[in-house]
XYZ file of C-alpha atoms in Angstrom:
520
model
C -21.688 18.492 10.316
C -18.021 18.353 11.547
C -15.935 21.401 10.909
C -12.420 20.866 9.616
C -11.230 23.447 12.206
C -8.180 21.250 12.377
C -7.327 21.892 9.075
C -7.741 25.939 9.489
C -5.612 25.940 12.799
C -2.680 27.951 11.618
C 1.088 28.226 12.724
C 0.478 31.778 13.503
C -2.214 34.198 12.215
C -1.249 35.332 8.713
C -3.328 38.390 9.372
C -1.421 39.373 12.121
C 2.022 38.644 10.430
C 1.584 40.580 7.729
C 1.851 44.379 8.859
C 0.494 46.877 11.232
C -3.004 47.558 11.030
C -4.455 51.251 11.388
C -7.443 50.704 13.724
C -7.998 54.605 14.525
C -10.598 54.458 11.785
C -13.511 56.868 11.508
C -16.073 54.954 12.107
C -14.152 52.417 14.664
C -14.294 49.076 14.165
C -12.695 46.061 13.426
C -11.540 45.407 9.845
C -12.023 42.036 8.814
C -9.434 39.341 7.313
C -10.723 39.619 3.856
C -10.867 43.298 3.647
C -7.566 43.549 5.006
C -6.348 41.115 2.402
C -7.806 42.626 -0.435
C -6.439 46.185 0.223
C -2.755 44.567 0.545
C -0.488 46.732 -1.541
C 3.046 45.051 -2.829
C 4.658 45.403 0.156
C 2.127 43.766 2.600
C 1.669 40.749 0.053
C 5.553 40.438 0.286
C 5.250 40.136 4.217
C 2.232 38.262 4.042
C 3.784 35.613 1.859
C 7.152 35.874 3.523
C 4.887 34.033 6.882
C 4.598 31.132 4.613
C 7.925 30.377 4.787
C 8.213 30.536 8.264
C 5.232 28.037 8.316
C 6.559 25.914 5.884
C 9.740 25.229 8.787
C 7.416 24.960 11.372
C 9.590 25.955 14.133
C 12.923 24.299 15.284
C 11.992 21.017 14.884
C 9.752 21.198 11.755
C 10.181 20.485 8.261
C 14.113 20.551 8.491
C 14.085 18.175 11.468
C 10.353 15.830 10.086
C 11.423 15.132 7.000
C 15.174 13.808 7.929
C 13.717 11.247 10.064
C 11.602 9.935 8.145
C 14.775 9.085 5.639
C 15.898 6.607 8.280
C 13.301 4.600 6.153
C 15.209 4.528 3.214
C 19.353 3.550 2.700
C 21.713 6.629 3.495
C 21.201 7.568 7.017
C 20.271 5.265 10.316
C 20.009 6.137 13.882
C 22.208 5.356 17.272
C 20.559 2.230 18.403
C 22.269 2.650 21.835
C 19.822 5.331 22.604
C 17.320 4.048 25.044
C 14.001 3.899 23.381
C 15.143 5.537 19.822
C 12.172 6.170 18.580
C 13.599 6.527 14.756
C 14.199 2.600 15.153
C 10.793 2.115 13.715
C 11.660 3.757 10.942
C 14.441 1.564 10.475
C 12.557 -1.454 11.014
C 10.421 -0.079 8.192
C 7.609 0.037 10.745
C 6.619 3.515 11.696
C 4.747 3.842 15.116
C 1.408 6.240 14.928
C 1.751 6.625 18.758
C 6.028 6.722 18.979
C 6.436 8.646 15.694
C 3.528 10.927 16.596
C 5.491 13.837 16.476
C 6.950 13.369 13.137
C 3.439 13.040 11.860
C 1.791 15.888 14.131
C 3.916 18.334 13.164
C 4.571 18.022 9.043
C 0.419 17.277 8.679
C 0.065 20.630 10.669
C 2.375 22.541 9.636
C 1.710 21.964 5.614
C -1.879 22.758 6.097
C -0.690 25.826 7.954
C 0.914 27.231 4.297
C -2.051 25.566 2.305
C -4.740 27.611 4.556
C -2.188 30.865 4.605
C -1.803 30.512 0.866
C -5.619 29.739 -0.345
C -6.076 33.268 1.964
C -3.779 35.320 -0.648
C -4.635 33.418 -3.572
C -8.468 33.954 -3.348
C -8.777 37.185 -1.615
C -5.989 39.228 -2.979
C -6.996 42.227 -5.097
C -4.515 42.794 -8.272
C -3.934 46.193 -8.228
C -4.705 48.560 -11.543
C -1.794 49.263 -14.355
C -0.246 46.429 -16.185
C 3.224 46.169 -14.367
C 2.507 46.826 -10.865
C 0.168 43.734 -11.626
C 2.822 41.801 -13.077
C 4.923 42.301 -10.139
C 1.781 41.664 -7.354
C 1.270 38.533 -9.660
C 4.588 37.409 -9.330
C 5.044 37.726 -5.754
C 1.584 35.619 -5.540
C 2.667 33.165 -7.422
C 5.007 32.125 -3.918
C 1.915 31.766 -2.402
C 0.735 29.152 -5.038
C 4.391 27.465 -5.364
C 4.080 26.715 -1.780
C 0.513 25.161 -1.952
C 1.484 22.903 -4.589
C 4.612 22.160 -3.022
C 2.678 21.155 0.229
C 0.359 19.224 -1.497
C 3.250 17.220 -3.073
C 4.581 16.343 0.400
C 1.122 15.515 1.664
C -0.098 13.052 -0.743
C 4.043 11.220 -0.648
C 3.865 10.910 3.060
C -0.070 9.913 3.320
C -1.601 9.608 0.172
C -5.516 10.407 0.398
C -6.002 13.686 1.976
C -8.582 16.768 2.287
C -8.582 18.950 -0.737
C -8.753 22.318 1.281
C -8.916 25.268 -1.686
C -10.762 27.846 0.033
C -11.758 28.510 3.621
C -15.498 27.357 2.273
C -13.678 23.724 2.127
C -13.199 24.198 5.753
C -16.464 24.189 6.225
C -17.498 20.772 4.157
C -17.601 17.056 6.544
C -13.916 15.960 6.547
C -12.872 13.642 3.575
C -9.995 12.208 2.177
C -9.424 12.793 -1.601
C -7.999 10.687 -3.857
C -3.741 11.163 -4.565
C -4.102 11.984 -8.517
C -7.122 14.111 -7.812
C -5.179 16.123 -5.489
C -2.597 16.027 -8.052
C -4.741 17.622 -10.963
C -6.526 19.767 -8.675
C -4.019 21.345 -6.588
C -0.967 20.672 -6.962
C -0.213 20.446 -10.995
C -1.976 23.977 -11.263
C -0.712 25.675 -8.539
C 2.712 24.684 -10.091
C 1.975 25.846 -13.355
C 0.766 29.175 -12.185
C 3.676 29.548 -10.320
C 6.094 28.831 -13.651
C 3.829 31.075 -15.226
C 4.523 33.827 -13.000
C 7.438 33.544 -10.921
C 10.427 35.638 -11.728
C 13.503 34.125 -13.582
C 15.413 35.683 -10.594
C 14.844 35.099 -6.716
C 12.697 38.019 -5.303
C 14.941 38.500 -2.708
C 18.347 37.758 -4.150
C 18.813 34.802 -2.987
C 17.064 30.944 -2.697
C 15.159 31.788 -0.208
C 12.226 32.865 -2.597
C 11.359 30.190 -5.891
C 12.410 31.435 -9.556
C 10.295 29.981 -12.224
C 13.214 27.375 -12.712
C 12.580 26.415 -9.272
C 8.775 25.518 -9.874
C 9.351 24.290 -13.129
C 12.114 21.823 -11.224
C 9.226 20.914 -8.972
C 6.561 20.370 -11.523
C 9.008 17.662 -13.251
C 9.661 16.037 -9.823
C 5.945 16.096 -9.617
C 5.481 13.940 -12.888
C 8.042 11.819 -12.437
C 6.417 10.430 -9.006
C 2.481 10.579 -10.810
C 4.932 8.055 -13.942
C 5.925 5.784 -10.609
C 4.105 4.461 -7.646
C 1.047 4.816 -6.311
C -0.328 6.082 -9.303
C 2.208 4.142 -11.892
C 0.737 7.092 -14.591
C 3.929 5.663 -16.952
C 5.919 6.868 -20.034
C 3.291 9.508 -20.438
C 4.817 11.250 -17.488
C 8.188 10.626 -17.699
C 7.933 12.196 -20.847
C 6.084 15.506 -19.165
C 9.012 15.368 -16.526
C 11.673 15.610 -19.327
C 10.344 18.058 -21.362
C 9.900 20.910 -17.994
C 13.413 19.794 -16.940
C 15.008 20.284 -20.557
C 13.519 23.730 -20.210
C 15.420 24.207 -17.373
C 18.522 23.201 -18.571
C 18.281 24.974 -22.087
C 16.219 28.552 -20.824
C 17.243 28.892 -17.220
C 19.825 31.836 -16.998
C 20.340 32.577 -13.279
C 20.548 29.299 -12.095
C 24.513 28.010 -12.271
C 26.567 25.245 -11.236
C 29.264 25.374 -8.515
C 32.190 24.754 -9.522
C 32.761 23.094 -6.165
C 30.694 20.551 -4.249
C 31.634 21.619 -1.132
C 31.188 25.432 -1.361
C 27.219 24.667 -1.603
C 27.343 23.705 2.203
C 29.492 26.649 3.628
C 27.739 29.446 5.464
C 29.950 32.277 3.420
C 28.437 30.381 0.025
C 24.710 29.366 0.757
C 23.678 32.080 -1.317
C 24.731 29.850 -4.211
C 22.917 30.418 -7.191
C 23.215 27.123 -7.715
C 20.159 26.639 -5.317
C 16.682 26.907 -6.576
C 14.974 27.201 -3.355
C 15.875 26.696 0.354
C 15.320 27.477 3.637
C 17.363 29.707 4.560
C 18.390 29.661 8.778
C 19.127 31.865 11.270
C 19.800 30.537 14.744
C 20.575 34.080 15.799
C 17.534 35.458 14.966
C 15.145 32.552 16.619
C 13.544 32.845 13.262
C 14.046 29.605 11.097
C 17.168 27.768 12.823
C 17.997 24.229 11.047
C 18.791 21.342 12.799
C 22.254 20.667 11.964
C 23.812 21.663 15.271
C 24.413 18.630 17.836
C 21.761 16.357 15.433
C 24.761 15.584 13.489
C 27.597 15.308 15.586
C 29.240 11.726 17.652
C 28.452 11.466 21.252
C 31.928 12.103 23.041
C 32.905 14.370 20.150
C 35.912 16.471 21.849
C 36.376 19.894 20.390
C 40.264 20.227 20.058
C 40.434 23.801 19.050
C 38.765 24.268 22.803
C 40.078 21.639 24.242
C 36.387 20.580 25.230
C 34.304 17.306 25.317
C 31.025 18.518 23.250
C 28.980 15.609 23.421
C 26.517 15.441 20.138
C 23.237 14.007 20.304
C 24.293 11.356 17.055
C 20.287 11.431 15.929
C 21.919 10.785 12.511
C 24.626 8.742 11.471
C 25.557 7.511 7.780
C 25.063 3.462 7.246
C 27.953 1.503 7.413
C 27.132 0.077 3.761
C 26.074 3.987 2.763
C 29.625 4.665 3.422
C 31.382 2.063 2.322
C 29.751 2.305 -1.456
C 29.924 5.695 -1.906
C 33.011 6.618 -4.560
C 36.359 8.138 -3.378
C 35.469 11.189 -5.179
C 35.437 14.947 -3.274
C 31.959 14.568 -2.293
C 32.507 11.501 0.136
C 35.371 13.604 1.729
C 33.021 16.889 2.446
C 29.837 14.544 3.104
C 31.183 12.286 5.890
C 33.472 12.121 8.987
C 35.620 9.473 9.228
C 37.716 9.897 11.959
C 37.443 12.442 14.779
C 38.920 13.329 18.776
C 36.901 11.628 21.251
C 36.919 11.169 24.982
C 36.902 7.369 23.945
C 40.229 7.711 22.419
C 43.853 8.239 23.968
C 45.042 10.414 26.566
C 47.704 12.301 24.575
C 47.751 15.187 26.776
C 46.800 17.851 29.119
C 46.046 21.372 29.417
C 47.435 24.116 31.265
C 44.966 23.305 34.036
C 45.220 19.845 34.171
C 42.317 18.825 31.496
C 42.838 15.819 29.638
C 43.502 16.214 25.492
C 42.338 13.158 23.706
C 43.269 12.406 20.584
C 41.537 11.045 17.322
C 39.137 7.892 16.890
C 37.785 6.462 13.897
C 34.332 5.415 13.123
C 35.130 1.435 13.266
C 36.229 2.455 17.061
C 33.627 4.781 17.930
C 31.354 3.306 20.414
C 28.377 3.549 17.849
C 30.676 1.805 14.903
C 28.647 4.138 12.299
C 30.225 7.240 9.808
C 29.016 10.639 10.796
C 27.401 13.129 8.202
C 29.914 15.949 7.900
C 28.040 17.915 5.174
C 26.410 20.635 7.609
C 29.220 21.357 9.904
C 30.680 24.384 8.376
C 27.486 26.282 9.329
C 27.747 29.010 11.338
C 26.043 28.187 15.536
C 26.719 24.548 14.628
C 29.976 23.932 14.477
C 31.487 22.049 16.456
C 28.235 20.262 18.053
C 28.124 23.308 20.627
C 24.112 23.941 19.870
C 21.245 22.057 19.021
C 20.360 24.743 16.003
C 22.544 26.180 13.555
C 21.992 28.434 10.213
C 23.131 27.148 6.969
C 20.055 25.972 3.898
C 17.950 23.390 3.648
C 18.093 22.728 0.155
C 14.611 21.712 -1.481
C 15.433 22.290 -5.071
C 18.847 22.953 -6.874
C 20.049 22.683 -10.295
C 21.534 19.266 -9.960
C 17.949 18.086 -9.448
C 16.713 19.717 -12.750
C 19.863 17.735 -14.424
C 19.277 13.940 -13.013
C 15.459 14.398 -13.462
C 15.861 15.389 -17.306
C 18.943 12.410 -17.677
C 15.936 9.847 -15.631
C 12.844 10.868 -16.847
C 14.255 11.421 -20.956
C 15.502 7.750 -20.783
C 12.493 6.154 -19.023
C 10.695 7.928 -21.365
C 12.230 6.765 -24.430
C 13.708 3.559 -23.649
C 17.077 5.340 -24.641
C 19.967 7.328 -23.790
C 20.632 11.167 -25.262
C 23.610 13.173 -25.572
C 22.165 15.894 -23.240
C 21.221 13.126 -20.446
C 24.638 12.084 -20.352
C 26.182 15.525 -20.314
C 23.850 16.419 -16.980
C 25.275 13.664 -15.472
C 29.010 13.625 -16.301
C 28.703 17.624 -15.550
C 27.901 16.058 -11.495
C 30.947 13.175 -12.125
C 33.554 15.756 -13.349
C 32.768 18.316 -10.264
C 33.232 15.586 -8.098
C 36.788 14.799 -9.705
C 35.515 11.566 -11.114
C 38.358 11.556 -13.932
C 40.785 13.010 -11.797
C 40.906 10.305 -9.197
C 40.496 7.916 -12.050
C 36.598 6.973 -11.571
C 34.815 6.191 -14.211
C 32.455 8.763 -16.160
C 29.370 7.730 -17.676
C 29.533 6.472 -21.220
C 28.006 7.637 -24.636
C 27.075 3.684 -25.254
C 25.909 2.844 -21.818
C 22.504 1.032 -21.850
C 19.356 2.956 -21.056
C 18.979 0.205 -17.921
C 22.542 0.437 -16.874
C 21.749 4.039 -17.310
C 18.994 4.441 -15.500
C 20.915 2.746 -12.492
C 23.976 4.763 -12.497
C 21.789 8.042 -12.502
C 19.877 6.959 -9.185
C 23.538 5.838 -7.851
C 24.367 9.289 -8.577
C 21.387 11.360 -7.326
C 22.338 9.051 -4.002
C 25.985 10.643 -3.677
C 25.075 13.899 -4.758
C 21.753 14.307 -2.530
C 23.303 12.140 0.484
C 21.333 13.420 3.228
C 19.721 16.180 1.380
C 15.859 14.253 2.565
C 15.185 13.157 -0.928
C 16.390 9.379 -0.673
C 13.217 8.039 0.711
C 10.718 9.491 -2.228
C 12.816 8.016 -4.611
C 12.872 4.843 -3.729
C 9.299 4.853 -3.067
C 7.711 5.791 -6.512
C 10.615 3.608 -8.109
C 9.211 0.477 -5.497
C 12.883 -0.071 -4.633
C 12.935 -0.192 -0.821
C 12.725 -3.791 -0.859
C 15.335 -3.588 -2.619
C 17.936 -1.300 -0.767
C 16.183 -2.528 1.926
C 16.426 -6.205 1.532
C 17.571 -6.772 5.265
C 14.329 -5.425 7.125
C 11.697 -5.763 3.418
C 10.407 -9.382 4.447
C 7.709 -8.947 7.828
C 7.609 -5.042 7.461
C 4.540 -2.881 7.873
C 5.204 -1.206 4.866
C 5.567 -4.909 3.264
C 2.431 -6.375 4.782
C 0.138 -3.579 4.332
C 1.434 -3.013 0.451
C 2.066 0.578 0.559
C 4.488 3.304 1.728
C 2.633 5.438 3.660
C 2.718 6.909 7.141
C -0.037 7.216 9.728
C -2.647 9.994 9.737
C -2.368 11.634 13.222
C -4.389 10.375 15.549
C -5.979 13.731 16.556
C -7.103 13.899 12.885
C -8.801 10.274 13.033
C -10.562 11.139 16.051
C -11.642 14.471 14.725
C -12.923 12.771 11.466
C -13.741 9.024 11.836
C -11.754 8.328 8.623
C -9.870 4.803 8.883
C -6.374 5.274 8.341
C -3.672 3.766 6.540
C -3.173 -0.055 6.201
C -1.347 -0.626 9.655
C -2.408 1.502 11.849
């Protein structure tokens, strides 16, 4: 019988991340994992579920870092091609490499089975504690553990559809199979959610975005149905209308949860404890404990730093497509969301410094060497500005009210086959804080068709998410990558295999004998 010891390798031992453990104990011996977590008070389940954030990033190059490049698949962001060997071209070419691309796949199957098998440990183990509200309030801090399973889950089954259904550390135990998307879907992942909007708080834990609200699993859950209503499982109108009706609840109940009045004060370190934001990483390159990746990622090779007078050459792993750039509005988002022109050692000599060090002056991005945009929305965060280290602090945003408001205006139409007053308003709230009417862009219409619609909303999710790693899932459960992605569609993997899904790590296959995906 093989053991799915691959699955219960964690990203650090929950047991020992939680607290000290007395072990002066009369009679000596070792306490054991489940005793330990079922005499957690408040305060060690709060440190115990505070690990499963830090396994949910999975290290410097984890989740913030995976789940970018796999968006190279989709329309928003590409990759410097000059780089010898780029591995991210295959995700361009709408290929993805099991052997080149190993890491990508490696590290996000790892790293979400690292909070799945931390989380079933709390969920099934835990003792609630006597007297109705210090149960409430062990409840609620629980109910993390179970927004991060089904939030897992959800990435899981996007990236590689079938996968094990691990519950319980006796599912460890079981021969290794792969189980079917929608019944990881109604097992898992829709009732983990729904516990969580059960019990979550209608305020962060902590104060800030760093720990879910309810409106931040309820956001989830309708993102949830709204993929189950598209592809692979194509579950329909049924589902939009679930999706609309958890969304509208956000929009109508939620009372923490707020709109900034300014895009660009969402992506500034002194403002990312927005309360605009549902639920985010939240970095600290200081610390070593969570750092993003939006340090020299993000920044032009031969970037030179004027205000230092030095040439701090960025690694350019992301740039925005030409055509990305070109389409988006002239609204304030575009101007906060992308760098246009910059000082470069490829530009002019205008001048030297006291000691004799050239001063170059600016470039822009048709002259650049790599002839691409760069994404400007990260650089005000502290450690990463200006390209001087590979990790910075700022958020990675997961959730945030602006996805409660375009999945309500989607899913409501799709749903119905029409437009509503309150679909329209979630939108045009988006258009007017981007100064739509101000710089004499068009708002969405009352009369607009439900198709014409439909299309504007994605066109808007697109400018208001750009590089926010939520491009890609879109335009898979809407099947619209051959579309955005007419240019590479035709002689694809992901064309002649008839799905969207990335390779199962090798290790896994080997461990397991499953076949994997089409393609690989």
């Amino acid at each position: 019988m093989k053991k799915l010891t691959y699955l219960a390798t964690l990203a650090g031992s929950l047991f020992l991340a939680t607290s000290c453990v007395d072990l002066d104990q009369e009679p000596q011996s070792f306490i054991t994992e489940e005793d330990y977590i079922a005499s957690m008070d408040q305060s060690a389940l709060e440190n115990a579920v505070s690990a499963l954030y830090n396994n949910l990033w999975g290290s410097n190059y984890g989740f913030n870092c995976r789940i970018q490049r796999i968006q190279v698949c989709a329309d928003e962001i590409t990759y410097r091609a000059a780089k010898a060997g780029n591995e991210l071209a295959n995700y361009d070419r709408l290929s993805p490499s099991i052997s080149a691309n190993t890491a990508d796949f490696d590290n996000t199957w790892k790293d979400f089975y690292a909070v799945i098998n931390n989380a079933n440990k709390l969920i099934n183990k835990s003792a609630i504690p006597e007297g109705a509200e210090a149960a409430k309030t062990f409840e609620s801090t629980l109910a993390e553990a179970y927004f991060l399973r089904g939030l897992s889950y959800f990435y899981l089954v996007r990236m590689y559809g079938d996968v094990p259904l691990i519950m319980s550390d006796e599912d460890l135990a079981n021969d290794a199979v792969r189980t079917p998307v929608e019944e990881i879907y109604n097992t898992a992942i829709i009732p983990s959610l729904k516990y969580a909007v059960e019990n979550l708080p209608e305020t962060p834990r902590v104060g800030n975005s760093s720990t879910p609200t309810k409106w931040a699993a309820e956001t989830c859950l309708a993102d949830v149905y709204i993929t189950m209503a598209g592809w692979p499982l194509k579950k329909g109108q049924e589902y939009y209308a679930l999706a609309a009706e958890v969304a509208k609840d956000v929009l109508d109940n939620n009372g923490y949860h707020k709109q900034e009045a300014n895009y660009e004060d969402l992506w500034k370190e002194a403002n990312k404890n927005s309360s605009e934001f549902m639920f985010c990483l939240h970095h600290s390159h200081a610390n070593k404990v969570m750092a993003s990746n939006y340090g020299k990622s993000y920044y032009p090779v031969n970037f030179f730093d004027a205000s230092s007078n030095t040439v701090r050459s960025g690694w350019a792993d992301y740039y925005a497509r030409k055509e990305a750039y070109l389409n988006y509005p002239d609204d304030k988002r575009k101007e906060w969301n992308f760098m246009a022109e910059w000082p470069s050692s490829e530009g002019e000599v205008v001048g030297t410094t006291s000691n004799g060090k050239p001063i170059y002056g600016t470039i822009t991005w048709e002259e650049s060497s790599d002839g691409l945009p760069c994404i400007s929305k990260y650089y005000d965060y502290d450690q990463g500005y200006p390209g001087q280290n590979a990790q910075a602090n700022g958020v990675t945003c997961i959730y945030r009210l602006a996805d409660a408001k375009l999945l309500y205006a989607e899913a409501s139409t799709r749903a119905t086959g029409s437009v509503n007053s309150q679909a329209v308003e979630a939108v045009r709230s988006l258009q007017n804080r981007a100064g739509y009417a101000e710089r004499g862009i068009p708002e969405v219409s009352t009369s607009v068709s439900a198709d014409d619609f439909l299309n504007i909303v994605s066109n808007e999710r697109n400018y208001e998410f750009y590089a926010e790693m939520r491009r890609w899932f879109e335009l898979v459960r809407t099947e619209q990558v051959s579309v955005k992605r007419a240019e590479t569609w035709n002689g694809s993997l992901f064309q002649t295999q008839n799905h969207y899904y990335f390779p199962i790590p090798s290790a896994q296959i080997l461990l397991t004998g499953w076949t994997n995906n089409a393609g690989y």
